[in-house]
CSV table of C-alpha atoms and ligand atoms in Angstrom, one decimal:
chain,number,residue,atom,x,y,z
A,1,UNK,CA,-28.1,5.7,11.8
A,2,UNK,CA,-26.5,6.0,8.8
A,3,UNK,CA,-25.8,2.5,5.7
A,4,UNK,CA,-22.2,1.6,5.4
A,5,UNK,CA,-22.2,3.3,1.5
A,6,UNK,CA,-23.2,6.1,2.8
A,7,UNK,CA,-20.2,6.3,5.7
A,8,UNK,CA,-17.8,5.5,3.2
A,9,UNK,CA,-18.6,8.4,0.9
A,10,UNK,CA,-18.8,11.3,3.7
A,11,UNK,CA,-15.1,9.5,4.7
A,12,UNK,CA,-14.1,10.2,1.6
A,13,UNK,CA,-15.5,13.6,1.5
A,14,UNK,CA,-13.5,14.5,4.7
A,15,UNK,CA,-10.3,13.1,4.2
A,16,UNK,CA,-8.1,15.5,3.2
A,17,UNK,CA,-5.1,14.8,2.1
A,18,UNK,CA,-1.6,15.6,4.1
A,19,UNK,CA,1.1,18.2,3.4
A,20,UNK,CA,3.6,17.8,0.6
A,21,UNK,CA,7.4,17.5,1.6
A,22,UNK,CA,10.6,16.4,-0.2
A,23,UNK,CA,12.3,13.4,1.2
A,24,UNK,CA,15.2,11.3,-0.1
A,25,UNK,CA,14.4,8.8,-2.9
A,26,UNK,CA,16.0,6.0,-0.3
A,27,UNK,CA,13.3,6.7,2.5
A,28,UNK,CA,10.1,6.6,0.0
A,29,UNK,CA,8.5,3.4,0.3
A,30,UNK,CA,5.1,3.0,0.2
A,31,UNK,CA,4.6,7.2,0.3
A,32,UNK,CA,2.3,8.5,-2.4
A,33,UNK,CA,3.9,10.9,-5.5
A,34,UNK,CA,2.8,14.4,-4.9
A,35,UNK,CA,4.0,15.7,-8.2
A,36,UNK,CA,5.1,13.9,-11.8
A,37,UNK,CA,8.6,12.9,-12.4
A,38,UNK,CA,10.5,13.7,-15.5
A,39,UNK,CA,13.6,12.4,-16.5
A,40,UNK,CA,17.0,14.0,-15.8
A,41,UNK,CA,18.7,12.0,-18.5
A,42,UNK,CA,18.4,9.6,-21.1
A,43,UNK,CA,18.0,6.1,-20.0
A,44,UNK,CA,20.5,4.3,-21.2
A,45,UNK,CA,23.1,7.6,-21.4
A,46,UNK,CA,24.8,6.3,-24.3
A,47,UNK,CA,24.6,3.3,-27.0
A,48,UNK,CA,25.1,-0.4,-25.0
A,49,UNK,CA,25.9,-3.5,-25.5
A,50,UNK,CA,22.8,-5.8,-24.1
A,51,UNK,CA,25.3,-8.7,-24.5
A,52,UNK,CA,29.1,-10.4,-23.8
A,53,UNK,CA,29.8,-11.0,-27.1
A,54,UNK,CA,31.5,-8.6,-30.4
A,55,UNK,CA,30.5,-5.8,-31.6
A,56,UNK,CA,30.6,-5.0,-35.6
A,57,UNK,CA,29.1,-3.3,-39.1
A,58,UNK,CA,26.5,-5.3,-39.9
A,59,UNK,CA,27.3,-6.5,-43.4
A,60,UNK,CA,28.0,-9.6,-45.7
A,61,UNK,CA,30.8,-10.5,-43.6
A,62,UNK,CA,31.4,-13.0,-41.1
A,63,UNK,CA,34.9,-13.0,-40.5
A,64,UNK,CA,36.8,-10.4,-38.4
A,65,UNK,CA,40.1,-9.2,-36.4
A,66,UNK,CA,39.4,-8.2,-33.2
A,67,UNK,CA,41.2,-5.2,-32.5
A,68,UNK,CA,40.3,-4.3,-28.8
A,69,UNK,CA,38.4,-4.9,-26.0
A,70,UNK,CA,35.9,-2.9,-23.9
A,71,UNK,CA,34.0,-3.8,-20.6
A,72,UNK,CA,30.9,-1.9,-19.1
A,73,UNK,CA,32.2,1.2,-17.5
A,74,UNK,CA,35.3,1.4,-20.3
A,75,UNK,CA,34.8,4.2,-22.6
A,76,UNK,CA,36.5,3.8,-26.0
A,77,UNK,CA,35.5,4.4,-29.2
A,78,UNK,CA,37.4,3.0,-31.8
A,79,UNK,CA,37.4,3.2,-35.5
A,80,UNK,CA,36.3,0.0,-36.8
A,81,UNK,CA,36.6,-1.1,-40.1
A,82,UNK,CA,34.2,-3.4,-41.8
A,83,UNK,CA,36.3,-6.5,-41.4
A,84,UNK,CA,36.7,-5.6,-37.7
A,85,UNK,CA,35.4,-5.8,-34.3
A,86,UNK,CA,35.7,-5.0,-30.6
A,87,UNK,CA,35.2,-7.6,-28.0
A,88,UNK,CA,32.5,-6.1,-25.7
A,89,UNK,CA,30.8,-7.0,-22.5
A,90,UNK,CA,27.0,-6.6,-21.5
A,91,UNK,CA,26.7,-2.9,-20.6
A,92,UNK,CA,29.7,-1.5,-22.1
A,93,UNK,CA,29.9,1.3,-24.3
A,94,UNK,CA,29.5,0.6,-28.0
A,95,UNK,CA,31.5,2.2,-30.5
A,96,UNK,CA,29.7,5.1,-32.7
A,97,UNK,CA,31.2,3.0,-35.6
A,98,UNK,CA,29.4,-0.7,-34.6
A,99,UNK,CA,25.7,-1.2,-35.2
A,100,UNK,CA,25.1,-4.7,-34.0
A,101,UNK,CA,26.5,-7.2,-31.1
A,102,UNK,CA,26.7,-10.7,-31.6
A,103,UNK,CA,26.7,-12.9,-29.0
A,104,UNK,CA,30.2,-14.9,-27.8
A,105,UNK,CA,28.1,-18.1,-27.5
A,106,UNK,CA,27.4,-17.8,-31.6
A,107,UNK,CA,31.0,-17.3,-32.5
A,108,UNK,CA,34.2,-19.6,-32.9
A,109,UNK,CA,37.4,-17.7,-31.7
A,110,UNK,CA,40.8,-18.3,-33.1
A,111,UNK,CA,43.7,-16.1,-31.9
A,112,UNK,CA,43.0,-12.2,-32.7
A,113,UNK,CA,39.5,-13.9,-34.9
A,114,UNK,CA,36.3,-14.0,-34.3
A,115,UNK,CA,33.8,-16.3,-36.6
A,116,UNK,CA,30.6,-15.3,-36.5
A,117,UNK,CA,28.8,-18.7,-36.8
A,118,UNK,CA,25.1,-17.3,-36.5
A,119,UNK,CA,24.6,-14.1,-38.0
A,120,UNK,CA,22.4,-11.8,-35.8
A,121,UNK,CA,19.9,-9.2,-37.5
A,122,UNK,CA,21.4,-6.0,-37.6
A,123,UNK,CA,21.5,-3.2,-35.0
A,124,UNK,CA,21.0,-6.7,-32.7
A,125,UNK,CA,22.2,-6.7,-28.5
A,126,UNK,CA,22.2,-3.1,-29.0
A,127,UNK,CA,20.4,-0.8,-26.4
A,128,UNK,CA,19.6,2.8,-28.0
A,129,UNK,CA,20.4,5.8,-26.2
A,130,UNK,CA,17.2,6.6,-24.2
A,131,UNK,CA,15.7,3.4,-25.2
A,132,UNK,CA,14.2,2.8,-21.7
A,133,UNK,CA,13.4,7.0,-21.1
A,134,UNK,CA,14.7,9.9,-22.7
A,135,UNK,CA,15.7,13.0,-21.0
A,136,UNK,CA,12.3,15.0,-20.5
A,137,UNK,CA,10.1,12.1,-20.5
A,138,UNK,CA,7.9,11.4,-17.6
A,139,UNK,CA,8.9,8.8,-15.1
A,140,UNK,CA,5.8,8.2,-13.0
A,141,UNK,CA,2.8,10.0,-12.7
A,142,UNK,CA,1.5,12.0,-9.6
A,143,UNK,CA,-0.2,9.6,-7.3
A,144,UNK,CA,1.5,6.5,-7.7
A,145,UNK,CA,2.8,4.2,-4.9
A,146,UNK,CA,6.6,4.1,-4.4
A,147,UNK,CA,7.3,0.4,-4.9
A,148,UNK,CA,10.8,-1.4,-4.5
A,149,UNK,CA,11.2,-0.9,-8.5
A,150,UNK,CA,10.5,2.6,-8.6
A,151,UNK,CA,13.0,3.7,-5.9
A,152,UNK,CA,15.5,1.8,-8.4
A,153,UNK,CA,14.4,3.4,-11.6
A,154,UNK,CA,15.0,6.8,-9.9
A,155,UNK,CA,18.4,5.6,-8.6
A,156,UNK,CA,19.1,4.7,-11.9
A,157,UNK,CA,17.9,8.5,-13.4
A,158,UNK,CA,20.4,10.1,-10.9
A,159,UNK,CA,16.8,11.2,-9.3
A,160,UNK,CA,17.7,11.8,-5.7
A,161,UNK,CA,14.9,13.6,-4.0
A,162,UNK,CA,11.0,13.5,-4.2
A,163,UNK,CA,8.0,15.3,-3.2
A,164,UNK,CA,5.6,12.8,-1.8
A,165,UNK,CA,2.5,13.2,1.1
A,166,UNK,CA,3.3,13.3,4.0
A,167,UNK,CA,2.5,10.7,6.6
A,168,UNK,CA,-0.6,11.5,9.3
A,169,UNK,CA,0.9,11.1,12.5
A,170,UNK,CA,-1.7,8.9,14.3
A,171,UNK,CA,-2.9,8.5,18.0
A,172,UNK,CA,-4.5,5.6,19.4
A,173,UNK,CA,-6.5,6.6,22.6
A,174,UNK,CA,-7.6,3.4,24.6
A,175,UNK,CA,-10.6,4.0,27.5
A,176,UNK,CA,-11.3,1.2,29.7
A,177,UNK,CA,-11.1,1.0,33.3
A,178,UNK,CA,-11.1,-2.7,33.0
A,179,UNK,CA,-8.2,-2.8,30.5
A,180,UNK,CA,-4.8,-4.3,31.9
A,181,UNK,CA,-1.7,-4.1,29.6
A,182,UNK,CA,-0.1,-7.7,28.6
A,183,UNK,CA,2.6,-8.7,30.7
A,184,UNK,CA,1.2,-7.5,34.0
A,185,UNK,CA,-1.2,-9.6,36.5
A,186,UNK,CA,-4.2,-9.9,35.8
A,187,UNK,CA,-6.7,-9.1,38.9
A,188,UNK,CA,-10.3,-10.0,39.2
A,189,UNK,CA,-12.7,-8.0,36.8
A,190,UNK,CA,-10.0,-6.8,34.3
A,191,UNK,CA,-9.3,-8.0,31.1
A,192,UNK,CA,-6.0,-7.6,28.9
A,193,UNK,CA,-5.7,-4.3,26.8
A,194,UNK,CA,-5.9,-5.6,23.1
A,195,UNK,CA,-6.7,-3.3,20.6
A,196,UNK,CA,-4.6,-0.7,20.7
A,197,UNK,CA,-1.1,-3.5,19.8
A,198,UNK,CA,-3.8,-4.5,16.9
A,199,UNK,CA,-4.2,-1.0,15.4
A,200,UNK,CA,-0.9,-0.4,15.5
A,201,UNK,CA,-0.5,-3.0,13.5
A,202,UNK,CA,-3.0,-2.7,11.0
A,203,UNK,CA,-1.2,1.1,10.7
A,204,UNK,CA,2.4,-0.7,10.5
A,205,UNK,CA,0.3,-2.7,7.2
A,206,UNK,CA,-0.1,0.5,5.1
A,207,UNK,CA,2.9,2.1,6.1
A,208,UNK,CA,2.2,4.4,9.5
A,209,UNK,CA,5.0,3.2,11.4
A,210,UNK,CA,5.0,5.2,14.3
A,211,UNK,CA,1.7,5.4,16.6
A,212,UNK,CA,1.7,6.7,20.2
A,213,UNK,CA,-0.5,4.9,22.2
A,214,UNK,CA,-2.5,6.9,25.0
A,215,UNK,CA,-4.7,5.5,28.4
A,216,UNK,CA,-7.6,6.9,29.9
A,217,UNK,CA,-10.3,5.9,32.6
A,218,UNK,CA,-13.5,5.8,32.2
A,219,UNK,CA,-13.9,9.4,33.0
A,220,UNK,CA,-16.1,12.5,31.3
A,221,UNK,CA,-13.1,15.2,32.6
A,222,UNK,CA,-10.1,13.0,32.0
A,223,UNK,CA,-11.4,11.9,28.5
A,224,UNK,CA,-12.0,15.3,27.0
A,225,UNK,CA,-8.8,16.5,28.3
A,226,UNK,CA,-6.8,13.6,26.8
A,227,UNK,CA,-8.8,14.0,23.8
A,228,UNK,CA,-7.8,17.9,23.5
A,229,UNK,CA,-4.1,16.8,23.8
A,230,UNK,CA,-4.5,14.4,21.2
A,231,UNK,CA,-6.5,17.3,18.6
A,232,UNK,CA,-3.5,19.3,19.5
A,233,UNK,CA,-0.7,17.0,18.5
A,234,UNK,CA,-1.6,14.2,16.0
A,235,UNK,CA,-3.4,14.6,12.5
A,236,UNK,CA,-6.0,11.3,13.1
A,237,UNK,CA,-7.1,10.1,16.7
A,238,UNK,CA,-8.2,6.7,16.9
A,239,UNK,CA,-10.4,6.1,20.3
A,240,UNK,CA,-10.9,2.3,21.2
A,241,UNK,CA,-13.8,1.7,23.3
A,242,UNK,CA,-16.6,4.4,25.3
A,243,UNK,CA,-18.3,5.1,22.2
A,244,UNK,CA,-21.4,3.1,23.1
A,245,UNK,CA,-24.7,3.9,25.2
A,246,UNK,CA,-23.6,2.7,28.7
A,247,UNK,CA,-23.4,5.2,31.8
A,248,UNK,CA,-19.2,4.7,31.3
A,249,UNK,CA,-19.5,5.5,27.5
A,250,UNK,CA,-17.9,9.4,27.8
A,251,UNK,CA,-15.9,9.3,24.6
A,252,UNK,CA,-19.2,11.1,22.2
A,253,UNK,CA,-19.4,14.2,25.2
A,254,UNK,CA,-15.8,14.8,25.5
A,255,UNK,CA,-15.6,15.0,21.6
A,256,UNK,CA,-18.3,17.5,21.1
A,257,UNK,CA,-17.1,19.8,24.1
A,258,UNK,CA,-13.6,19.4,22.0
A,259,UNK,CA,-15.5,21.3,19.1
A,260,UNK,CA,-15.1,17.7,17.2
A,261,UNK,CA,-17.9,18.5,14.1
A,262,UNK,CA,-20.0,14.4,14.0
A,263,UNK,CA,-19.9,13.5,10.7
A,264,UNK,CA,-21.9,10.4,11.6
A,265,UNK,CA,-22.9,8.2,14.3
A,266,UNK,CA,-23.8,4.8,13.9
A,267,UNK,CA,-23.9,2.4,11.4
A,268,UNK,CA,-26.6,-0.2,10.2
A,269,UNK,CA,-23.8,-3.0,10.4
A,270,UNK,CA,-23.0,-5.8,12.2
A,271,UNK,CA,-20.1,-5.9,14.1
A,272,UNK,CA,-19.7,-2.3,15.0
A,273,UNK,CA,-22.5,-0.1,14.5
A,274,UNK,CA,-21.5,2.3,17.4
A,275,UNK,CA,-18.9,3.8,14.9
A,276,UNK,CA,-18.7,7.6,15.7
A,277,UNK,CA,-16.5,9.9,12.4
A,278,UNK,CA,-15.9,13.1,13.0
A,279,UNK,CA,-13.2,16.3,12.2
A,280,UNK,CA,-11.8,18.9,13.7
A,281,UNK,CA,-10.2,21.2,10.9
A,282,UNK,CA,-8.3,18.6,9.1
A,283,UNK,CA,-7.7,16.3,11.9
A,284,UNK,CA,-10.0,13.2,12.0
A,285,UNK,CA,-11.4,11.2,14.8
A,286,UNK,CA,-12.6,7.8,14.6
A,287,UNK,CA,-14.0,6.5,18.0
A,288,UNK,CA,-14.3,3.0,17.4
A,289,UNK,CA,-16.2,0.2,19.5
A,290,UNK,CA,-14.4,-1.3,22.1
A,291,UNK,CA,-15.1,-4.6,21.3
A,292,UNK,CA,-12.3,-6.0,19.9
A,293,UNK,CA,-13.6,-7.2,16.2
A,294,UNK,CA,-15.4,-4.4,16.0
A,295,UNK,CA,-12.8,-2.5,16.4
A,296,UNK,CA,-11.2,-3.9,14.0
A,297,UNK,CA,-13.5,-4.8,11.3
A,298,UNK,CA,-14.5,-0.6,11.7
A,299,UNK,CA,-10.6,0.2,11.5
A,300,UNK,CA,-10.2,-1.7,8.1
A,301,UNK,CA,-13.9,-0.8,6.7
A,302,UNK,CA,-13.7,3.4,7.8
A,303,UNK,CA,-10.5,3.8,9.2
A,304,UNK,CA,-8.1,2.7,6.4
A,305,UNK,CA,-9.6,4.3,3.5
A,306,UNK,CA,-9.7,7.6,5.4
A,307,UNK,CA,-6.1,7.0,5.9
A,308,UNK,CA,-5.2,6.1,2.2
A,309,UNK,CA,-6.6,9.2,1.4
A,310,UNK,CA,-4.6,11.2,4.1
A,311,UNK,CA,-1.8,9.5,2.3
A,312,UNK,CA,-2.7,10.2,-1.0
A,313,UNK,CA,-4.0,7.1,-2.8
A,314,UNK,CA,-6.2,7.2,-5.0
A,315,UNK,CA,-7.6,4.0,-4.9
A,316,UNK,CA,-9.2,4.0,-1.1
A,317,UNK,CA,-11.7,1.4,-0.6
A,318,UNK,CA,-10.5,-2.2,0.5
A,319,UNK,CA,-11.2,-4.4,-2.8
A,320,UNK,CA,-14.4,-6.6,-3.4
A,321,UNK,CA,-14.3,-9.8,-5.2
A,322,UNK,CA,-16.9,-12.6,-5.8
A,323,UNK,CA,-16.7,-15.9,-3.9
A,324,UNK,CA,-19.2,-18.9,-3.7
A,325,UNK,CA,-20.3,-19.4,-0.5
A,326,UNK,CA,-20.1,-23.0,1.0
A,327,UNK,CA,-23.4,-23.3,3.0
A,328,UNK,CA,-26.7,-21.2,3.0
A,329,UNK,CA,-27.7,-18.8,5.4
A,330,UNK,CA,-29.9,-16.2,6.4
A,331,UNK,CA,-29.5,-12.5,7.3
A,332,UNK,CA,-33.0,-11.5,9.4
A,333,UNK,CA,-31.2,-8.6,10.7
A,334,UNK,CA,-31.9,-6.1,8.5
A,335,UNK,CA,-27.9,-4.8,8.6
A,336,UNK,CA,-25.5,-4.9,6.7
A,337,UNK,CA,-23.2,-7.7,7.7
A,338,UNK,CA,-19.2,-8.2,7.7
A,339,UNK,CA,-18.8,-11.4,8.7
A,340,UNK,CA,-15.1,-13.4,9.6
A,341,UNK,CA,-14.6,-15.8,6.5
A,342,UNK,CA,-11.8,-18.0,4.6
A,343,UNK,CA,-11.5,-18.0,0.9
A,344,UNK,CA,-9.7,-19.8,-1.5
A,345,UNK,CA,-9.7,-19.9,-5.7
A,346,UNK,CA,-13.6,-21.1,-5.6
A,347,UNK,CA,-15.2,-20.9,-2.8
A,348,UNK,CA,-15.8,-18.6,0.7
A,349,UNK,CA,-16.6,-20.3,4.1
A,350,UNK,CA,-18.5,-18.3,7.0
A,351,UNK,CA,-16.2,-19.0,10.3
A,352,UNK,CA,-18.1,-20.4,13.1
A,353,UNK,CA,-17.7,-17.2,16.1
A,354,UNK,CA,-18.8,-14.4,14.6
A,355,UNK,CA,-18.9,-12.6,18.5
A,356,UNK,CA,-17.9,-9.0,18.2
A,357,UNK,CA,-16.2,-9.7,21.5
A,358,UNK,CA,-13.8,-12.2,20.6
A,359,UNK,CA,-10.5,-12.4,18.1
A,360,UNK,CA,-10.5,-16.1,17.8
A,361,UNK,CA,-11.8,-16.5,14.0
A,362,UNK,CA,-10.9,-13.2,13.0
A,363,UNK,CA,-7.2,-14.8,13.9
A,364,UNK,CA,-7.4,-17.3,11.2
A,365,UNK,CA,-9.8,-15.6,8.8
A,366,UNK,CA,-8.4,-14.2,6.0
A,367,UNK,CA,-11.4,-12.2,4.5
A,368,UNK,CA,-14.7,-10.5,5.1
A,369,UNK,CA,-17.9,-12.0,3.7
A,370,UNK,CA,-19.9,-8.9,2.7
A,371,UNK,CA,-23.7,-9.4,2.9
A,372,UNK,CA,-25.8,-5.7,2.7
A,373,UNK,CA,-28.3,-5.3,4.8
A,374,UNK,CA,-30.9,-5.9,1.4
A,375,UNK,CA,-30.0,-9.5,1.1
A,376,UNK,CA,-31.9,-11.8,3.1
A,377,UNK,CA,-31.6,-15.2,1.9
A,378,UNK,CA,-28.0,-16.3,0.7
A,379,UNK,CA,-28.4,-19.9,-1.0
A,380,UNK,CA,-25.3,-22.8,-0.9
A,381,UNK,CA,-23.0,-21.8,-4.1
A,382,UNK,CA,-24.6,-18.2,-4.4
A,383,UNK,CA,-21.7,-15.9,-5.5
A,384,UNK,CA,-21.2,-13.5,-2.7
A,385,UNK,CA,-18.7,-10.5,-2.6
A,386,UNK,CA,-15.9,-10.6,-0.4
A,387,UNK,CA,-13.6,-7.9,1.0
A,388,UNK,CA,-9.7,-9.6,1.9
A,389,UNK,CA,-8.0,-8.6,4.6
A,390,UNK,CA,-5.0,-11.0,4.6
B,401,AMP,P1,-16.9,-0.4,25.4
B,401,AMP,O1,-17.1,0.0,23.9
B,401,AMP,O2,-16.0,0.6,26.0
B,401,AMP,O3,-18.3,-0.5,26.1
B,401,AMP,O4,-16.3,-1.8,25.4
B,401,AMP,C1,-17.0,-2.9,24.9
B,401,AMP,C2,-16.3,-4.2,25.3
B,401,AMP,O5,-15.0,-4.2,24.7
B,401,AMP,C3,-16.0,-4.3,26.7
B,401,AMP,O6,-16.2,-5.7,27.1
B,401,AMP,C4,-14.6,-3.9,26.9
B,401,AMP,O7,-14.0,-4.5,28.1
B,401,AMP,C5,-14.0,-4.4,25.7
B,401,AMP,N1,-12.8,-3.5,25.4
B,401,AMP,C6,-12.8,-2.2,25.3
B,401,AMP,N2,-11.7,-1.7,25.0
B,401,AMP,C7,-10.9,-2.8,24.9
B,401,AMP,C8,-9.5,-2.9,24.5
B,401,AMP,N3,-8.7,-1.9,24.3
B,401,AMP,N4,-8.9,-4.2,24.5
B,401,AMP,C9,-9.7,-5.2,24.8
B,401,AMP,N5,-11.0,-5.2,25.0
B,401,AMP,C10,-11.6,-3.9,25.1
B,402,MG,MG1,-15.6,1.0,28.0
C-alpha cells in the first residue's frame, strides 16, 4: 500500500503523452498546442482607424474640408493636405498621409467642414501596423489550452490549421453481475449500473467526448478476454468494480495474464483504497473500485491527471486551496481522507454521508476536504486544504 503523494507522482511518471496531429483551427477546443505558433502576418495588416470619426495631420489646426470618405474594408489613400481630412470609420484604412483620428462625437460638422472641438494628442484612434502581433512574432506557446479567444486570434492571423495532442480514446469496462442498466426492470438482488454514465461524464468535463462503454460478468475468462480487446483498441481502460479482495474480484488476474505491468495497488485513502494503476506499453489501466464514490473520488484524484497528461497539459493535479472548516473533527484512521464537502468564500463544511457506497452528498457537494493521513485532530476554524470539483 502505497500514500496518495506517492500514486500521483508514479501517474505522472507513466503518462505519456498522445501523438501529435494537425487538425483544423475550428475543431481545437480544449486540445493542447503541440508546437509554438508564429504569426503569418502583421496584426493589424495595415494602419487603422480605432474610431468613427476624421482622420488628419496633427497640427495647430482645427478647421478642415473634408474631402472623402472611407469605411472599414475601403481602401483609399488620398493625399491630404494639412487643412484637410477624410471621414473614416472604426477599422478602416488610414491614409499614409493622416497621423491622428479624432473622434465624430468631438467635432461640429457644417456642410463639406469639420470643427474639431476637442483636439486629440497626436497619432490618437490610430492602430499601428502590427500593433497587436507582427509577422514572425509568436502567437502562443507550446502547451497552451485552446480557449474560445485563441481559436479567434488565429482566425484573425489567417492561421488555419494546428498541430495539437491528440485525444486518448478511452474505454470504460463495467464488471458486475449484479449491475442492471437504467431504464430496464429491476429484479431482486440487482442494482442499477451507475458508474460507467458518471465517467463518461467526468471525461465529457475535460474534453474526451467519445467513450465506449463495455459489460462483463463476474468472470476470470470473460474478464481477461474483454480486457485484451480493450489493450488492443483504446489508449486508457477504465475498469469499474472487481478490483477488490472478494472471491468475484477477477479484474487484478485478468490484468496480469494481459501482460498489464502494476504500477501500484492500493492506496492508504479513504474512499477507495483498492485503486489498482497499471500500463501496458503506453496504454494505461485504471481498475477503479466499484463503489460508486470511490469510483469516482479515484477517477478525479488518479484518473484525471493521468489523462491531462495524455492530453498534454502541463498543469495536471486538480487544484488545492485553503478553507476553514465549520466544525471539529477527528481522523483515527490513519489514511489519508477525501471527504464530500461544500465551500464557499470563507468557510468548508463536511457533508453528513460520507459512505463510499452512496452518491447522495457527492451529488450536491461541490469539493473535496483533503485531510492526510498525518493529521489527526482538525479543530473548528482550522484552515484545511480543499480540492474543487464543481
Ligand atoms: P466491487 O468493487 O465489484 O466489489 O463492487 C463494490 C460495490 O459497488 C458493490 O456493492 C457493487 O454492487 C457496486 N458497484 C460495482 N460496480 C458498480 C456500478 N458500475 N454501478 C453501481 N454500483 C456498482
Ligand atoms: Mg463486483
Amino acid at each position: 500500500m502505497i500514500q496518495v503523494d506517492d500514486a500521483l507522482s508514479i501517474i505522472a511518471e507513466n503518462s505519456a503523452k498522445m501523438p501529435v496531429k494537425k487538425i483544423k483551427v475550428g475543431k481545437s477546443l480544449g486540445f493542447v498546442l503541440a508546437e509554438a505558433i508564429y504569426s503569418p502576418i502583421d496584426m493589424p495588416p495595415f494602419r487603422q482607424s480605432a474610431m468613427d470619426g476624421y482622420a488628419f495631420v496633427h497640427s495647430e489646426l482645427s478647421r478642415f474640408s473634408v474631402i472623402s470618405s472611407s469605411q472599414a474594408g475601403d481602401y483609399s489613400n488620398l493625399k491630404l493636405e494639412k487643412n484637410e481630412a477624410i471621414r473614416i470609420f472604426t477599422g478602416a484604412y488610414v491614409p499614409d498621409d493622416a497621423d491622428t483620428v479624432v473622434m465624430q462625437e468631438h467635432t461640429t460638422v457644417t456642410g463639406d467642414k469639420v470643427q474639431i472641438d476637442i483636439l486629440p494628442d497626436s497619432f490618437a484612434n490610430v492602430r499601428n501596423k502590427g500593433e497587436q502581433i507582427e509577422k514572425g512574432q509568436l502567437v502562443l506557446e507550446k502547451n497552451t489550452i485552446i480557449t474560445p479567444a485563441a481559436i479567434g486570434f488565429f482566425a484573425c492571423l489567417g492561421i488555419t490549421q494546428i498541430k495539437v495532442y491528440s485525444k486518448p480514446k478511452v474505454a470504460i469496462l463495467v464488471t458486475g453481475n449484479e449491475l442492471v442498466r437504467a431504464g430496464k426492470k429491476l429484479p431482486q438482488g440487482k442494482i442499477y449500473e451507475s458508474n460507467s454514465v458518471m465517467l463518461e461524464a467526468a471525461l465529457k468535463e475535460i474534453g474526451i467526448k467519445k467513450t465506449i462503454v463495455f459489460r462483463v460478468k463476474d468472470s476470470l475468462k470473460a474478464t481477461t478476454k474483454m480486457i485484451e480487446s480493450c489493450l488492443d483498441q483504446f489508449d486508457v481502460v477504465l475498469i469499474s468494480g472487481g478490483i477488490s479482495v472478494g472471491d468475484y474480484d477477477f479484474v487484478k488476474e485478468a490484468l496480469l495474464q494481459n501482460g498489464v505491468e502494476e504500477l501500484f495497488y492500493k492506496i492508504n485513502q479513504k474512499p477507495g483504497k483498492p485503486l489498482f494503476f497499471g500500463k501496458k506499453e503506453k496504454k494505461l489501466v485504471f481498475a477503479l473500485p466499484g463503489n460508486p464514490a470511490s469510483s469516482l473520488t479515484c477517477f478525479y484524484v488518479y484518473g484525471l491527471p493521468a489523462l491531462k497528461k495524455r492530453l498534454g497539459f502541463t498543469d495536471i493535479h486538480l487544484p488545492k486551496m485553503n478553507r476553514k472548516i465549520t466544525t471539529a473533527f477527528q481522523n483515527k484512521t490513519g489514511k489519508t481522507l477525501f471527504l464530500k464537502g461544500f465551500y464557499d468564500d470563507d468557510c468548508v463544511t463536511v457533508l453528513e454521508s460520507q459512505s463510499s457506497a452512496m452518491l447522495n452528498t457527492f451529488a450536491v457537494a461541490n469539493c473535496f476536504v483533503y485531510v492526510p493521513y498525518t493529521i489527526v485532530n482538525v479543530q473548528e476554524k482550522q484552515e484545511i486544504k480543499i480540492i474543487p470539483f464543481n
